[in-house]
PDB file of C-alpha atoms in Angstrom:
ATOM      1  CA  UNK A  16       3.877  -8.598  -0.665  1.00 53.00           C
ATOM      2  CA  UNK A  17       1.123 -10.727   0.952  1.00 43.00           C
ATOM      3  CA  UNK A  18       0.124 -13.719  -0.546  1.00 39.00           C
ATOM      4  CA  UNK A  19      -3.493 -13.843  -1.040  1.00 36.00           C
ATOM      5  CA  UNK A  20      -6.103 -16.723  -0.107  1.00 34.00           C
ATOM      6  CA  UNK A  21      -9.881 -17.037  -0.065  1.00 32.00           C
ATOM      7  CA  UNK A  22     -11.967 -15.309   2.210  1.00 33.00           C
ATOM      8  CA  UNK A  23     -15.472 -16.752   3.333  1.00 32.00           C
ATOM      9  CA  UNK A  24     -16.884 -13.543   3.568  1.00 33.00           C
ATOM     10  CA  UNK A  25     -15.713 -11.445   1.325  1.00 35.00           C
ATOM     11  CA  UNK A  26     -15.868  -7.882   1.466  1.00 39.00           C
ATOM     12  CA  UNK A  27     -20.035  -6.777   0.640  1.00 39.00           C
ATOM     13  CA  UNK A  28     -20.767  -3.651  -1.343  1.00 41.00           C
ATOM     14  CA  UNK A  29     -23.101  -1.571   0.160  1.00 47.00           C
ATOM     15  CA  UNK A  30     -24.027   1.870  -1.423  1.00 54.00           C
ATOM     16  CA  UNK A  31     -24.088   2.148  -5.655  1.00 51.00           C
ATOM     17  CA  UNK A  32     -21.404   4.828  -4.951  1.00 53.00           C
ATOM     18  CA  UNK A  33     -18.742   2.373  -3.561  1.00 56.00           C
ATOM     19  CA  UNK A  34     -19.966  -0.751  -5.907  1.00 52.00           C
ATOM     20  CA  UNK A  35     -18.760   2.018  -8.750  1.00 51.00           C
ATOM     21  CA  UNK A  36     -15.977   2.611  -7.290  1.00 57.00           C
ATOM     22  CA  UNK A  37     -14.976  -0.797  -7.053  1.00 56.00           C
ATOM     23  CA  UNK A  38     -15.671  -1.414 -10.549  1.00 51.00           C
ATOM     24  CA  UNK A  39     -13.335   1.268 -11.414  1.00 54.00           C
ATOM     25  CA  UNK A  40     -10.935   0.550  -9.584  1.00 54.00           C
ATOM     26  CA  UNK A  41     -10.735  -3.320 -10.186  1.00 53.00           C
ATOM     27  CA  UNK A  42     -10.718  -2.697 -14.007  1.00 49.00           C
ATOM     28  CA  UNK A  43      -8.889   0.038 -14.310  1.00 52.00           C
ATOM     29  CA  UNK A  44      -6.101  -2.041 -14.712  1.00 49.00           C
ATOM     30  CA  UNK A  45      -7.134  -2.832 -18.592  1.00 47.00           C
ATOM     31  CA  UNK A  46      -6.304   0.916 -19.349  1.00 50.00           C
ATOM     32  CA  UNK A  47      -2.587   1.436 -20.171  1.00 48.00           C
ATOM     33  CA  UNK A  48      -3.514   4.714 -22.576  1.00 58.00           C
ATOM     34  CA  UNK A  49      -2.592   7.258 -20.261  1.00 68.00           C
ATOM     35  CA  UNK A  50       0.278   7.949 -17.716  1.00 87.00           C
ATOM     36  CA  UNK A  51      -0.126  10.313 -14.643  1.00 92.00           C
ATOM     37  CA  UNK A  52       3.871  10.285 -14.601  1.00 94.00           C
ATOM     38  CA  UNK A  53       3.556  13.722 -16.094  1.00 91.00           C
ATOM     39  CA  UNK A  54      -0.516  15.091 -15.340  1.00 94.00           C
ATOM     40  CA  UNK A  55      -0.316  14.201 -11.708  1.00 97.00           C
ATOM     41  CA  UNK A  56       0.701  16.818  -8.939  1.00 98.00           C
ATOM     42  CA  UNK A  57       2.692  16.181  -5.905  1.00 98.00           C
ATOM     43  CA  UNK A  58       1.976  17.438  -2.474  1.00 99.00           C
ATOM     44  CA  UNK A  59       3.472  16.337   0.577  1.00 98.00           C
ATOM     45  CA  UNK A  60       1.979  16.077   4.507  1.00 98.00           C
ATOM     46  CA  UNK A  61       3.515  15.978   7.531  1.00 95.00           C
ATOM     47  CA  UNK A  62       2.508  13.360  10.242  1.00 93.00           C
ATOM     48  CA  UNK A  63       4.691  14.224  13.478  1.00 89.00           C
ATOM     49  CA  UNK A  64       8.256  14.688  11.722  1.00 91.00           C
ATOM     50  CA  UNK A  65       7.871  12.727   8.908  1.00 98.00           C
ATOM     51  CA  UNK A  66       6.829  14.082   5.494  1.00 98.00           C
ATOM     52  CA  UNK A  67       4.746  11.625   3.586  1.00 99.00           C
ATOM     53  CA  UNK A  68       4.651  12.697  -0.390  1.00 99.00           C
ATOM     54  CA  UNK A  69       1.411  11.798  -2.590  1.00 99.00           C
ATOM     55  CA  UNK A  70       0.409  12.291  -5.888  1.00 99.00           C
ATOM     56  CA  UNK A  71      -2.852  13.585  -7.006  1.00 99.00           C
ATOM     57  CA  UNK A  72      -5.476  14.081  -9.630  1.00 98.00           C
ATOM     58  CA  UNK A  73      -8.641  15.201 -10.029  1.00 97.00           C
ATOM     59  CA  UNK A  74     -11.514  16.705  -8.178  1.00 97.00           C
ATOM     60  CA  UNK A  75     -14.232  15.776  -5.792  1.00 98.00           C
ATOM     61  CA  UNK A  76     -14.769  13.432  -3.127  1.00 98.00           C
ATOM     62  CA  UNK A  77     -11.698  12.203  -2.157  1.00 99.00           C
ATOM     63  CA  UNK A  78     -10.582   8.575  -2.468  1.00 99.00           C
ATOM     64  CA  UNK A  79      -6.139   7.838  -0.692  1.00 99.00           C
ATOM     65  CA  UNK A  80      -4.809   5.113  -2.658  1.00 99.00           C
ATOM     66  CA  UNK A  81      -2.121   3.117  -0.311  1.00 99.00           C
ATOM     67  CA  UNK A  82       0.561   0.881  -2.091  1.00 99.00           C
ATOM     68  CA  UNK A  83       1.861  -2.807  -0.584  1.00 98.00           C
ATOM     69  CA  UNK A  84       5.882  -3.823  -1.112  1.00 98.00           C
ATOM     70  CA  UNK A  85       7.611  -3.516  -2.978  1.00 98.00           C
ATOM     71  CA  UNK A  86       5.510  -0.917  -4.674  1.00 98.00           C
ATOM     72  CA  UNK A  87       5.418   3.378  -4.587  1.00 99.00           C
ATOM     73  CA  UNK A  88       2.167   5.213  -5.622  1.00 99.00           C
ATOM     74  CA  UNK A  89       3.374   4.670  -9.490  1.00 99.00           C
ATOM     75  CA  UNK A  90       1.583   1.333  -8.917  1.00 98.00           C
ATOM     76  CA  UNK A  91      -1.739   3.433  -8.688  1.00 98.00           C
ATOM     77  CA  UNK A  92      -1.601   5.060 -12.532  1.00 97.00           C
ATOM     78  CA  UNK A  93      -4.195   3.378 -13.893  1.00 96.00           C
ATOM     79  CA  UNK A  94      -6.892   3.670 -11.183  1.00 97.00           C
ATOM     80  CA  UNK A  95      -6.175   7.468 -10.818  1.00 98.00           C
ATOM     81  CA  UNK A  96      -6.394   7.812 -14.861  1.00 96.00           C
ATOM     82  CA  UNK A  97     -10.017   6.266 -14.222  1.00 96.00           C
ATOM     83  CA  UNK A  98     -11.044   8.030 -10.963  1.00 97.00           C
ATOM     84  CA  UNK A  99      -9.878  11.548 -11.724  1.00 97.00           C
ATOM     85  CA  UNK A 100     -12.557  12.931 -13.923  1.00 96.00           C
ATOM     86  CA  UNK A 101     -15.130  12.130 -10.634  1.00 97.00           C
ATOM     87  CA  UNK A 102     -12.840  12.189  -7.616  1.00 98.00           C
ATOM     88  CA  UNK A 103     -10.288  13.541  -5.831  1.00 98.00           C
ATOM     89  CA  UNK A 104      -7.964  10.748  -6.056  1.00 99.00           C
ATOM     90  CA  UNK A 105      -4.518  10.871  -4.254  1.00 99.00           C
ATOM     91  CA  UNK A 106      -1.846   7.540  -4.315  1.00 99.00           C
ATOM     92  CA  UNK A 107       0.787   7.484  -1.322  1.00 99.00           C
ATOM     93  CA  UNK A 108       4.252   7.044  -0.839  1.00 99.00           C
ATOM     94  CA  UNK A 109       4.190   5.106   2.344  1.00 99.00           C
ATOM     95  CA  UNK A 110       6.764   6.118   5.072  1.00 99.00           C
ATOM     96  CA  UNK A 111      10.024   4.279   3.451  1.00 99.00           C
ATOM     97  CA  UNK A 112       9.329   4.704   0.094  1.00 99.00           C
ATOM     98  CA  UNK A 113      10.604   6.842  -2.729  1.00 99.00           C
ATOM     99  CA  UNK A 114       9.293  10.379  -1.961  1.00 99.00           C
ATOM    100  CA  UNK A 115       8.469   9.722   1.512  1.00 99.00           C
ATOM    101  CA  UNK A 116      10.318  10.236   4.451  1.00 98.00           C
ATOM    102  CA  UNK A 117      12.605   6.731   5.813  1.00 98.00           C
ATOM    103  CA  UNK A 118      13.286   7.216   9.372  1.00 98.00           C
ATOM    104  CA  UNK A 119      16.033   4.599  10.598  1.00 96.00           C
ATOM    105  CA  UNK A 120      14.275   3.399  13.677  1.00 97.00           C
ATOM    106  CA  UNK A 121      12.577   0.345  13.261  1.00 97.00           C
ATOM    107  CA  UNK A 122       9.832   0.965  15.668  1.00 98.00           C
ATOM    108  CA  UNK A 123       8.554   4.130  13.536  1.00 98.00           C
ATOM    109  CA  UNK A 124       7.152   1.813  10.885  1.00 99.00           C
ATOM    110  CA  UNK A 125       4.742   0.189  13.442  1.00 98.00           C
ATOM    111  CA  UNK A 126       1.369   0.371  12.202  1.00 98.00           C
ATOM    112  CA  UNK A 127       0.071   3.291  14.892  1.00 98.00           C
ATOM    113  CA  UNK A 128       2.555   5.650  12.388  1.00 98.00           C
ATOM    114  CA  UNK A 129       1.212   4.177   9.577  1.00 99.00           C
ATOM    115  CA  UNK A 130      -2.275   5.125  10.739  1.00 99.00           C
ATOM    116  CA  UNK A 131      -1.312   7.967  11.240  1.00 98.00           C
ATOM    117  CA  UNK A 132       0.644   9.502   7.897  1.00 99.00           C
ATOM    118  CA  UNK A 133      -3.285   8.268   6.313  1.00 99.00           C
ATOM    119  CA  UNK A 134      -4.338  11.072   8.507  1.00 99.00           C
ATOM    120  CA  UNK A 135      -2.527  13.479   7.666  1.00 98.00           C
ATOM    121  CA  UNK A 136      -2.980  13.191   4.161  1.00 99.00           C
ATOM    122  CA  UNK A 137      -6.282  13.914   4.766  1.00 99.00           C
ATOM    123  CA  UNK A 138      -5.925  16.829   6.473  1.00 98.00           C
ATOM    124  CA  UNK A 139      -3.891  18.020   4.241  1.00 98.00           C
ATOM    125  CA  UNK A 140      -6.325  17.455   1.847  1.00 99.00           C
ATOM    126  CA  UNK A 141      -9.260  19.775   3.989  1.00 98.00           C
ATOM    127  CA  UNK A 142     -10.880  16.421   3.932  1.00 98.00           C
ATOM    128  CA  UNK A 143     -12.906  14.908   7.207  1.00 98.00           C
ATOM    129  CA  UNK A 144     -13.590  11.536   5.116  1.00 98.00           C
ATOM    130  CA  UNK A 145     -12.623   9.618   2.669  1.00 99.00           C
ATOM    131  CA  UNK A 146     -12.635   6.180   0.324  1.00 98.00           C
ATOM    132  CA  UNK A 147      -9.328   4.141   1.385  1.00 99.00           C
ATOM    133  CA  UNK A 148      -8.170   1.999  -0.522  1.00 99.00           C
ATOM    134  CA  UNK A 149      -5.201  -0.649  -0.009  1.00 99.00           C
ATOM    135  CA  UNK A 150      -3.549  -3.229  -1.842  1.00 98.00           C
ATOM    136  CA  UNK A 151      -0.769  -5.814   0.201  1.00 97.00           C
ATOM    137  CA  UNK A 152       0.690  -3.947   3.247  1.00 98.00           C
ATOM    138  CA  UNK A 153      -1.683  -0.727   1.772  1.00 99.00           C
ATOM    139  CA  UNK A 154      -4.881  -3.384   2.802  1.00 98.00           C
ATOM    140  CA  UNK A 155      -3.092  -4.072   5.943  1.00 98.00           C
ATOM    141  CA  UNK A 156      -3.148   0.235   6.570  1.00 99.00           C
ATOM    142  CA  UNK A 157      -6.470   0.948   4.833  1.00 99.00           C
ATOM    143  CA  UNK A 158      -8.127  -1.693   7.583  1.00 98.00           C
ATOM    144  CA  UNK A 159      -6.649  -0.075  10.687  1.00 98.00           C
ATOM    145  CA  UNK A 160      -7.582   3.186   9.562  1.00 99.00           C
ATOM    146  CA  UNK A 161     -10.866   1.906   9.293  1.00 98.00           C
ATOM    147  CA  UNK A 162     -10.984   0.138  12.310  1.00 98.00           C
ATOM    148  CA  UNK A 163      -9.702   2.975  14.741  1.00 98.00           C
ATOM    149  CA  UNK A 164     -11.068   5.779  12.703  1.00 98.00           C
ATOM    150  CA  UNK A 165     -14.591   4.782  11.376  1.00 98.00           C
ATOM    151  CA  UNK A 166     -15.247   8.157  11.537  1.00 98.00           C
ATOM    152  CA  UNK A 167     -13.022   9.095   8.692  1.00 98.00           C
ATOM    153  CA  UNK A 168     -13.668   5.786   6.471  1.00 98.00           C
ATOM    154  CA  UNK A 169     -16.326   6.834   4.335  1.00 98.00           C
ATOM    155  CA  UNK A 170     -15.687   3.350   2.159  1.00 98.00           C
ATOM    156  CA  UNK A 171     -13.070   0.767   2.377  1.00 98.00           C
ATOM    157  CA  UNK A 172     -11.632  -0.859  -0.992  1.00 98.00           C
ATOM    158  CA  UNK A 173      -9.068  -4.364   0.192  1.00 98.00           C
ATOM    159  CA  UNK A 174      -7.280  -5.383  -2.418  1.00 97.00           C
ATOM    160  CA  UNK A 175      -5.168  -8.811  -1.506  1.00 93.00           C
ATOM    161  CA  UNK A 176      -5.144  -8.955   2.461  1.00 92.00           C
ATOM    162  CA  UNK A 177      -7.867 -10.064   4.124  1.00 93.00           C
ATOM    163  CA  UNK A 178      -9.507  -9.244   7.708  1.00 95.00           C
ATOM    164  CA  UNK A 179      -7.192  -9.046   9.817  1.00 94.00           C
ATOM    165  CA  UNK A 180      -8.946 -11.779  12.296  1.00 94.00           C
ATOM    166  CA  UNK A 181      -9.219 -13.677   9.175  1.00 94.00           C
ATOM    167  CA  UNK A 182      -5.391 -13.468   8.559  1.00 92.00           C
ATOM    168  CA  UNK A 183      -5.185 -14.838  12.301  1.00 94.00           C
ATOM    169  CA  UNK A 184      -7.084 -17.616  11.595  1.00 95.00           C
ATOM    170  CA  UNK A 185      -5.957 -18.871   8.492  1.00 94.00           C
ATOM    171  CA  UNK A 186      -2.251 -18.860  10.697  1.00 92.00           C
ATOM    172  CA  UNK A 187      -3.328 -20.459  12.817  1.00 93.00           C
ATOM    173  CA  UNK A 188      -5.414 -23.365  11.195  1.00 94.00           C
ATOM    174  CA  UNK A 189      -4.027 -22.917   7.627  1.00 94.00           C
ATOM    175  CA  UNK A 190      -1.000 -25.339   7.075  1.00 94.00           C
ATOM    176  CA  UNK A 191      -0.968 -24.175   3.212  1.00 94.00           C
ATOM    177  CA  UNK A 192      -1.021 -20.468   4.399  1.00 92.00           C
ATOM    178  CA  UNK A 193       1.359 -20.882   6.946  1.00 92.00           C
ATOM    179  CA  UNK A 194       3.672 -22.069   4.708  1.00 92.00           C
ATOM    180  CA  UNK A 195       2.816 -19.203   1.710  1.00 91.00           C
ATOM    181  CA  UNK A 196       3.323 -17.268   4.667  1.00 90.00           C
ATOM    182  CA  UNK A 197       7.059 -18.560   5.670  1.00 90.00           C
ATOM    183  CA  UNK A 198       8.531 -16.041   3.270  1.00 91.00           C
ATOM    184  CA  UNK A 199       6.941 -13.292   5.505  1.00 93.00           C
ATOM    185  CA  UNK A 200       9.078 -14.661   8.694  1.00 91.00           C
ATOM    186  CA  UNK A 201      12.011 -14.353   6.783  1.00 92.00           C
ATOM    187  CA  UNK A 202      11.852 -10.387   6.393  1.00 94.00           C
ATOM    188  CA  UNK A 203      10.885 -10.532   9.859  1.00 93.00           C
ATOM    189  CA  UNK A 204      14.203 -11.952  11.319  1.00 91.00           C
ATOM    190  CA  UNK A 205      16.560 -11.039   7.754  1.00 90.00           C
ATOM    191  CA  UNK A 206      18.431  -7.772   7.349  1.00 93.00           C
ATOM    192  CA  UNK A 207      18.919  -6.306   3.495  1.00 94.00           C
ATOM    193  CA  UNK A 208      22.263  -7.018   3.947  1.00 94.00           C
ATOM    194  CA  UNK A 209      20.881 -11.146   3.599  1.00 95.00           C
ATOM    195  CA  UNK A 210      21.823 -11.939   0.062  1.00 94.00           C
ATOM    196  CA  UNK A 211      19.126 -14.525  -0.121  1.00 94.00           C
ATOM    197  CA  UNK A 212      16.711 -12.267   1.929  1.00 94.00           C
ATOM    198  CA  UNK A 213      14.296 -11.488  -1.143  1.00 95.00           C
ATOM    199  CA  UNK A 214      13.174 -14.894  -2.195  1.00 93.00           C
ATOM    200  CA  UNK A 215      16.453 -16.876  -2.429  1.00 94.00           C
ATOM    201  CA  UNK A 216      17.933 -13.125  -3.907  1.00 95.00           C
ATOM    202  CA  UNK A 217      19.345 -10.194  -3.156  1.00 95.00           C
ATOM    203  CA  UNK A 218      17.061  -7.224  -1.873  1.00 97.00           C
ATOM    204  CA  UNK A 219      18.481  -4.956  -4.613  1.00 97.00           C
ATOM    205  CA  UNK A 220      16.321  -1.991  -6.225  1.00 98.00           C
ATOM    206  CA  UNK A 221      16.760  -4.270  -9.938  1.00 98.00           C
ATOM    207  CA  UNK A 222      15.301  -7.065  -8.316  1.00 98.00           C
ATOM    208  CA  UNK A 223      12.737  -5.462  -6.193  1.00 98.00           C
ATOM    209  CA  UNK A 224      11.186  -4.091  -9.788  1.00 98.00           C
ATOM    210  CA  UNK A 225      11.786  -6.914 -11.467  1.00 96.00           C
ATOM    211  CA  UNK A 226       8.020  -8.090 -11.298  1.00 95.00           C
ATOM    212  CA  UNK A 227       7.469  -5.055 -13.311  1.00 97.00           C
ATOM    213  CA  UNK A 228       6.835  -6.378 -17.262  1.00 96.00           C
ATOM    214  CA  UNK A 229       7.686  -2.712 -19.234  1.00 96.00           C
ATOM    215  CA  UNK A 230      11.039  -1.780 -19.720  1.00 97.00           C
ATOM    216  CA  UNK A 231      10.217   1.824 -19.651  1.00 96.00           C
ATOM    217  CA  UNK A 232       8.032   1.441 -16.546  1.00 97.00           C
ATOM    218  CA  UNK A 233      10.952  -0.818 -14.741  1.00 98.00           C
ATOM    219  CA  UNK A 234      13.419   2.010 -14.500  1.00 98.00           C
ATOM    220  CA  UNK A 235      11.126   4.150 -12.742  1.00 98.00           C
ATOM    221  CA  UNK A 236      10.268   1.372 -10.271  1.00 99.00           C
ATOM    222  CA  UNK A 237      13.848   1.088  -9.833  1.00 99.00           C
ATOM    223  CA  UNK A 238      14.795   4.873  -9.439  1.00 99.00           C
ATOM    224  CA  UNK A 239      11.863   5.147  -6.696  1.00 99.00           C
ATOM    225  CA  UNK A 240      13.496   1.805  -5.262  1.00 99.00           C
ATOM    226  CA  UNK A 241      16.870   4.051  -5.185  1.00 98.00           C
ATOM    227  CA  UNK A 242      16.022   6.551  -3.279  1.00 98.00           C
ATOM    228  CA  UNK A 243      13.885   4.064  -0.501  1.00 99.00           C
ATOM    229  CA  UNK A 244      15.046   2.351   2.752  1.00 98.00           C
ATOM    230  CA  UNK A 245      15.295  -0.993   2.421  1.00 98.00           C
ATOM    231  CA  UNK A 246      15.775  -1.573   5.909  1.00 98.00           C
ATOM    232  CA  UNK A 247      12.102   0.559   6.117  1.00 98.00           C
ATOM    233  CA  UNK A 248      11.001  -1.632   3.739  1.00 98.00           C
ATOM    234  CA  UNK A 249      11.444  -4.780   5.923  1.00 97.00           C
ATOM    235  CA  UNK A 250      10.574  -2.931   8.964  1.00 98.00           C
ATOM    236  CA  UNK A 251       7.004  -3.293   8.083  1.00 98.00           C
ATOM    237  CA  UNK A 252       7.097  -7.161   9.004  1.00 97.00           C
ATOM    238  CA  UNK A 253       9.339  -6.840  11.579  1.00 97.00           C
ATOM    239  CA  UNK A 254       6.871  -4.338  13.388  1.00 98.00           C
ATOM    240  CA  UNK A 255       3.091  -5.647  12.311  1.00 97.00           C
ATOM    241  CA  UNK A 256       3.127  -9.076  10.744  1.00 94.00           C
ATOM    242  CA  UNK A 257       2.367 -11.362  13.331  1.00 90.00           C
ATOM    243  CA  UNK A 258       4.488 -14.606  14.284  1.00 84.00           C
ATOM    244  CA  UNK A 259       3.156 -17.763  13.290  1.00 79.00           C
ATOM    245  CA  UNK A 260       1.335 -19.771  16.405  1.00 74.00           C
TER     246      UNK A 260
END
């Protein structure tokens, strides 16, 4: 979770292919007819000795979808509903999460790792490019992967994080985002032990889902919540957000 803010320069659509994309993938969230719960497939990668699990749908060029916190790739349903009858569309479990491997060492969610299990879904894939696309700490991935490997960003979707320079200056000069940013500092020096940790709460799988409206939809956030690492989950500030100035 990243709170967002405005960005002076937001991100510019370049090609009709990506400004199509974008559409899809921005709207897609009006479509609630269809559920990939039981249409997707599941494939896993490794990236050194952690597996990373996916889901996928659909054929053709291939588009990774990459989930923020508290989220798994469940969050992606209704984008891959709309992508999957032009692209290959696959939505991660990031490292910590349901599906996907949860080392215990803090320092292997830094966001080198991170780059790296993007990677290897791709070559598990056969793939040598591909659309990224990230939403929360899944923007904070999808922009490293397209800053150190331009060469496998064919187009970059950012859904609620901006520029990573432009999260630096906002810090720094910001007092409002500093302080929607205090919550952030928190997970940085807290423990899921905290029971206040999570917004004044406990950082318990019911609570992590409880931003999720449907009942029905709830108790699988909660099951995938089950099976994560918590202390994985709050890893990722601990190791990539950046103190306040």
């Amino acid at each position: 979770m990243i709170l967002p803010f405005a960005l002076q320069n937001p991100l510019r659509l370049t090609s009709p292919y990506l400004a199509s994309l974008a559409i899809f993938v921005l709207l897609a969230v009006c479509n609630t007819s269809a559920d990939p719960w039981q249409e997707a497939t599941h494939h896993y990668s490794d990236s050194k000795d952690v597996r990373i699990h996916y889901a996928a749908m659909g054929k053709g060029p291939l588009v990774v979808l990459i989930h923020g916190f508290p989220d798994f790739w469940y969050t992606w349903r209704h984008q891959m509903q709309a992508l999957k009858d032009v692209y290959r569309v696959v939505a991660m479990d990031q490292r910590g999460y349901n599906l996907s491997g949860q080392p215990s060492e803090k320092e292997a969610y830094a966001m080198s790792h991170l780059v790296q299990d993007v990677l290897g879904v791709l070559k598990a894939e056969g793939a040598s490019e591909a659309t990224i696309v990230g939403h929360d700490w899944g923007g904070a991935v999808a922009w490293q992967v397209a800053l150190r490997h331009p060469e496998v960003t064919r187009n970059l979707v950012i859904l609620n994080l901006p520029h990573p320079n432009g999260l630096m200056r906002e810090l720094t000069l910001n007092e409002s985002q500093r302080r929607n940013s205090a919550y952030a500092q928190t997970f940085k020096q807290g423990s899921p032990e905290d029971p206040k940790v999570f917004f004044g709460r406990a950082m318990t799988p019911q609570n992590l889902a409880g931003w999720v409206k449907s009942p029905a939809v709830r108790d699988r956030y909660i099951e995938a919540f089950e099976r994560s690492s918590l202390s994985g989950m709050m890893a990722y500030y601990q190791q990539n957000y950046p103190d306040l100035p």
